[in-house]
Each structure stands twice: as C-alpha cells, then as structure tokens.
C-alpha cells in the first residue's frame, strides 16, 4: 500500500523533473548572485519557470524570507550554493513561525510536483546562531528548509550544512522523498545546537534514504502525526538516533506515529540508536505509537542503544502510576540493534520503561547484541512494567505491572 505508493509517486516525480523544458526567459530561469539579497529573484524564478538553475560557483545570498508554498511542476537545479545571511536580529522578526514547538523557518517550500537537486549546497550559516544561543537560549533560530503543504516533493543530490536549528522540517505534507543528501553540522567555536536531520509533523508517506548525517541531535525524529514513513540506508554520526516523539506533551492534541519502517541505518557516536519518548503525568495529551520497526541497526559507541520512556518528561514512578500515559505504544519491533556502547552508563545498554496502567504491548526485540567496554562486564538492561517478546527477551529483566504478560 502506502510505501509502494510513495516510491511510485517519487519515481513519477523524478521522471517529471527530467522532462520539463524551460520555456520562460532564460535570464529569469538562471539565478545568479546580485551582490545584495537574492531571495526575491529566486522566488520570482521559481514562480515563473518550470526549471530554475543556480549555476555552480554561484553563491546566492538569502537575506529575506522565502514563501514558495504555491509552486507547481518546478525543478530547482541547485548546482551552486544558497547561503542564508547571518543577521540574527533581522531573522528574529522576519522568519516564518510555526506553532509547533515554537519553531521558525527561513524557507517554506510547498505546492505540488517539486524537484530540488543539482549537487549544490544549502548553507544555514549556523555558527552565528549557535554562538548567539550561548548568550540567549530563546533566540529565534530558523530552519533552513521546511517542506510545508507540499505534495510530491523530491530533494536529491544536495548537501546541507550549518543549520541554526533543525536541518529539515516536513510539515503538513504528503509524498516527500529525500535521497542522497549530505547533512553536516560542524563548528569551530561552539557546539552545534539542536541540529536534527529531519523532523516530520502532520505528514504522510515520506521516504528518507541513502544519506549521510553528521550532527548533534536526532538523526530523524517523528513528531505528532507522522504516518507511513520509510527511513533506510542512512549513516548517522554524532546524533541522538532515530526517535519517536516526544508525544503527548499538549493536552489538547491526539498524537499519532504509525506505520514507520527504519531499515539499515548505522549509527556511531550517538546517545541512543532507537528512542521513544511519550509523556505521562497530569494534564498530558493522548494518542498512539503503533507499528514501528527498527530493522538492521548497527551501532558504534552508543551511550544507551535503546531508550523507550512512557513516563516522560521526568515523571516519578508514583506520578506515572497515578497519571498514566495516554499515548499507547503497540507493535514495536527492534531487530538487529547490534554493536558497541560507549560505557558512559557503564554496562547499561538499553532501558525500556512503560507507564503502569497504559497500553504498552507487543514490544518485540530480536537479535539485540550491544557490548559495553570490557571493563564494565556483561551488558545490563532496564525493563519496567511491560513484557518484552522476541529472541532477546531473556536479556531483559522486566519488573512491575505488565511484566508477566504472555507473548503471542
Ligand atoms: C505564503 O504564501 C501563501 C500562498 O501565496 C499564502 O497563502 C500564505 O499566507 C503565505 N504565508 C505566509 C506566512 O506569508
Ligand atoms: C542524483 O545523482 C545520481 C548520480 O549522479 C543520478 O543518477 C540521479 O539521477 C540524480 N537524481 C536526481 C533526482 O537528480
Ligand atoms: C532573546 O531572544 C528573544 C527572541 O528573539 C528575544 O525576544 C529576547 O528579548 C532576547 N533576550 C535577550 C536577553 O536578549
Ligand atoms: C563530521 O564533522 C566533523 C567535525 O564535527 C568533521 O571533522 C567531519 O569531516 C565531518 N564528516 C562529514 C562526513 O562531513
Ligand atoms: C545499507 O546502507 C549502507 C549505507 O548507506 C549502504 O552502503 C548499503 O548498500 C545498504 N545496504 C542495503 C542492503 O541496502
Ligand atoms: C563523527 O563525529 C565526530 C565528532 O563530531 C567527528 O570527530 C568525526 O570526524 C565524525 N566522523 C565522520 C565519519 O564524519
Ligand atoms: C493528529 O490526527 C488526529 C486524527 O486525525 C487529530 O485528531 C489530531 O488533532 C492530530 N494531531 C495533531 C497534533 O495535529
Ligand atoms: C506497518 O508499517 C509498515 C511500514 O509502513 C507497513 O508496510 C505495514 O503494512 C504496516 N502494518 C500494518 C499491519 O498496518
Ligand atoms: C566517533 O567520534 C570520534 C571522535 O569523537 C571520531 O574519532 C570517530 O571517527 C567517530 N566514529 C565514526 C565511526 O565516525
Ligand atoms: C526532575 O524531577 C526531580 C524531582 O521532582 C527534580 O528535582 C529535577 O529538577 C527534575 N529535573 C528536570 C530536568 O526537570
Ligand atoms: C532482576 O532484577 C531484580 C530487581 O532489580 C533483581 O533482584 C534480580 O536479581 C534480577 N535478575 C536477573 C536475572 O538479573
Ligand atoms: C504500578 C507498578 O507496578 N509500577 C512499577 C513499575 O516498575 C517499577 C520498577 O520495577 C516499580 O517500582 C513500580 O512499582
């Protein structure tokens, strides 16, 4: 069903991308550096030409926000660089705000049948914002690329560097493919801040594949209402892993993360490889995490390879029992999470905690094999208030409510 549809849609989109013919003025359709703000020219070109080229060796300076959410049949061949101008004060009042987690973006890209490729680079000039953050942690840090209200959008063969915040947000979109993308956040003066690779929100049928990520926060994160998503063939270095959530933070919302396949993702130097964070306690939201698979997950130097917490955020055992999570977790498969841990938590390699009184069912762990540094002895795990099924069940010493359930 859905994933197949996604790939078909993506393929159709690639075919359309290759077949478009530039008919409008070639001057308009090739955007070169003006020496000033190049955003208006880029927007005008995207709104008038079927194919827009940013030539190699061109660096476009983006000094004003770009709202291109009304595009149709556009191919942006980004061969050069698109660089955001690092005027922190300007962007604090001129970027586009989203209600969700108080995020902002420089560029909303949406509409239908859009292809971005070309081998070029989107440079977020992030280091200026990471520095600003050390002085003011609420400084507005815009996201370099937000696919917003997009349908059939392909981003392929580009690099992205230095995002002030997350690299990419996929928001209220369907049939989105990212393929062969390189993400790198690296700083010389401070640590890059919140540089998630991709966050998905209110989006359906998304594929993220064949990419290399070098960052300091989630490699991919599924936020509320992320459905039918395939993540495969990624190499993530230095991240917080592939994460669901957090969900259930806002009492007025139902949060759904469902039908997610994560396959062949290798992670090194990470805090976690697989993570689920779901809120409990008074005044939380509801929803479900259902049918999520991590399959083929080599890890190197992971602090705690698996971290599932249904008593997030910082909810005591007592409070979690009194106010159980209202976000159910079911049908989770972790297969082949294997490699080494960092020893940061000594021998501990996994922690799976469910909220007593909430649904947390059919959690299957197969072929789990994460080895701590030899001085800490054999690997240990934490498992509270659920039953773990699968070939690695015996590695989990589960206690509390739900720990006696039978596995089907
Ligand atoms: C972005 O552009 C769309 C289409 O023109 C418009 O409807 C929308 O209001 C704009 N959004 C913002 C935040 O400017
Ligand atoms: C990406 O690059 C590869 C290798 O050069 C090429 O085969 C493919 O067609 C490109 N895809 C897009 C969408 O540009
Ligand atoms: C921090 O940044 C926020 C957002 O731009 C701004 O409203 C606030 O005034 C700044 N605080 C300080 C102390 O500069
Ligand atoms: C990853 O970032 C580090 C510095 O933070 C840098 O040395 C390394 O070259 C980067 N790797 C890639 C593949 O970009
Ligand atoms: C798994 O991912 C790696 C890294 O992206 C890639 O080289 C390899 O071909 C993938 N394996 C399969 C079976 O797709
Ligand atoms: C991984 O990240 C670390 C820390 O930033 C960096 O030193 C290293 O070069 C990176 N490795 C690769 C392969 O990019
Ligand atoms: C998620 O989808 C459900 C069902 O359509 C809806 O009730 C809920 O408001 C959505 N939540 C968010 C955060 O958009
Ligand atoms: C579970 O999710 C996968 C991946 O999205 C999908 O292929 C499969 O059909 C889903 N299973 C069910 C029972 O819906
Ligand atoms: C992990 O990080 C260390 C430095 O922190 C770096 O030397 C190493 O290359 C990284 N490992 C990988 C596989 O990138
Ligand atoms: C977590 O809760 C404990 C006990 O209520 C409190 O002392 C601590 O400050 C909290 N930590 C965070 C990060 O909120
Ligand atoms: C399981 O955990 C309980 C409580 O922490 C402990 O008493 C027991 O020895 C553990 N059993 C195994 C086999 O590790
Ligand atoms: C309600 C319940 O059984 N809660 C338990 C969850 O697991 C922890 C750790 O084993 C116990 O302390 C709680 O009693």
Tab-separated table of N, CA, C and O and ligand atoms in Angstrom, residues 311 317-318 320-322 353-357 382-386 397-403, ligand 12:
chain	number	residue	atom	x	y	z
A	311	UNK	N	7.092	7.361	30.612
A	311	UNK	CA	6.870	8.224	31.777
A	311	UNK	C	7.674	9.510	31.612
A	311	UNK	O	8.283	10.029	32.546
A	317	UNK	N	7.992	7.442	39.371
A	317	UNK	CA	7.215	6.194	39.335
A	317	UNK	C	5.819	6.398	39.925
A	317	UNK	O	4.817	5.943	39.363
A	318	UNK	N	5.757	7.106	41.055
A	318	UNK	CA	4.478	7.315	41.741
A	318	UNK	C	3.514	8.108	40.859
A	318	UNK	O	2.352	7.762	40.693
A	320	UNK	N	3.674	8.572	37.649
A	320	UNK	CA	3.384	7.884	36.396
A	320	UNK	C	2.289	6.844	36.623
A	320	UNK	O	1.465	6.579	35.755
A	321	UNK	N	2.270	6.264	37.852
A	321	UNK	CA	1.240	5.280	38.214
A	321	UNK	C	-0.100	5.994	38.438
A	321	UNK	O	-1.150	5.528	38.023
A	322	UNK	N	-0.024	7.169	39.058
A	322	UNK	CA	-1.244	7.922	39.365
A	322	UNK	C	-1.846	8.541	38.088
A	322	UNK	O	-3.062	8.576	37.914
A	353	UNK	N	10.928	1.576	29.573
A	353	UNK	CA	10.047	1.811	30.720
A	353	UNK	C	8.659	2.172	30.227
A	353	UNK	O	8.506	3.119	29.450
A	354	UNK	N	7.675	1.415	30.713
A	354	UNK	CA	6.304	1.739	30.353
A	354	UNK	C	5.581	2.321	31.543
A	354	UNK	O	5.963	2.130	32.694
A	355	UNK	N	4.519	3.029	31.227
A	355	UNK	CA	3.712	3.677	32.243
A	355	UNK	C	2.707	2.659	32.772
A	355	UNK	O	1.926	2.113	32.005
A	356	UNK	N	2.732	2.353	34.066
A	356	UNK	CA	1.756	1.401	34.595
A	356	UNK	C	0.350	1.907	34.295
A	356	UNK	O	0.098	3.101	34.411
A	357	UNK	N	-0.535	1.009	33.865
A	357	UNK	CA	-1.903	1.429	33.593
A	357	UNK	C	-2.108	1.923	32.165
A	357	UNK	O	-3.229	2.203	31.754
A	382	UNK	N	17.448	-2.259	31.531
A	382	UNK	CA	16.348	-1.922	32.440
A	382	UNK	C	15.051	-2.198	31.691
A	382	UNK	O	14.937	-1.845	30.512
A	383	UNK	N	14.095	-2.825	32.366
A	383	UNK	CA	12.785	-3.067	31.742
A	383	UNK	C	11.736	-2.958	32.834
A	383	UNK	O	11.761	-3.745	33.777
A	384	UNK	N	10.867	-1.990	32.726
A	384	UNK	CA	9.870	-1.774	33.782
A	384	UNK	C	8.451	-1.754	33.240
A	384	UNK	O	8.141	-1.005	32.310
A	385	UNK	N	7.617	-2.569	33.844
A	385	UNK	CA	6.177	-2.536	33.613
A	385	UNK	C	5.747	-2.916	32.201
A	385	UNK	O	4.810	-2.328	31.657
A	386	UNK	N	6.437	-3.863	31.638
A	386	UNK	CA	5.984	-4.448	30.377
A	386	UNK	C	6.643	-5.814	30.201
A	386	UNK	O	7.529	-6.191	30.978
A	397	UNK	N	15.386	-8.015	32.035
A	397	UNK	CA	14.903	-8.458	33.333
A	397	UNK	C	13.774	-7.524	33.730
A	397	UNK	O	13.995	-6.484	34.336
A	398	UNK	N	12.552	-7.874	33.333
A	398	UNK	CA	11.451	-6.925	33.492
A	398	UNK	C	10.792	-7.044	34.855
A	398	UNK	O	10.591	-8.136	35.368
A	399	UNK	N	10.448	-5.897	35.420
A	399	UNK	CA	9.794	-5.852	36.726
A	399	UNK	C	8.524	-5.019	36.627
A	399	UNK	O	8.377	-4.216	35.712
A	400	UNK	N	7.633	-5.198	37.597
A	400	UNK	CA	6.455	-4.345	37.712
A	400	UNK	C	5.276	-4.826	36.892
A	400	UNK	O	5.310	-5.850	36.227
A	401	UNK	N	4.229	-4.035	36.937
A	401	UNK	CA	2.981	-4.314	36.243
A	401	UNK	C	3.215	-4.628	34.768
A	401	UNK	O	3.957	-3.927	34.109
A	402	UNK	N	2.579	-5.655	34.284
A	402	UNK	CA	2.677	-5.956	32.852
A	402	UNK	C	3.840	-6.860	32.525
A	402	UNK	O	3.945	-7.355	31.415
A	403	UNK	N	4.725	-7.111	33.511
A	403	UNK	CA	5.917	-7.885	33.190
A	403	UNK	C	5.656	-9.384	33.112
A	403	UNK	O	6.535	-10.128	32.727
B	12	LIG	C1	2.331	0.039	39.050
B	12	LIG	C2	3.637	-0.661	39.014
B	12	LIG	O1	3.723	-1.863	39.069
B	12	LIG	N1	4.700	0.096	38.881
B	12	LIG	C3	6.005	-0.443	38.874
B	12	LIG	C4	6.716	-0.120	37.601
B	12	LIG	O2	8.016	-0.658	37.697
B	12	LIG	C5	8.781	-0.139	38.745
B	12	LIG	C6	10.144	-0.769	38.656
B	12	LIG	O3	10.050	-2.148	38.730
B	12	LIG	C7	8.148	-0.435	40.092
B	12	LIG	O4	8.869	0.242	41.120
B	12	LIG	C8	6.747	0.078	40.083
B	12	LIG	O5	6.102	-0.339	41.250
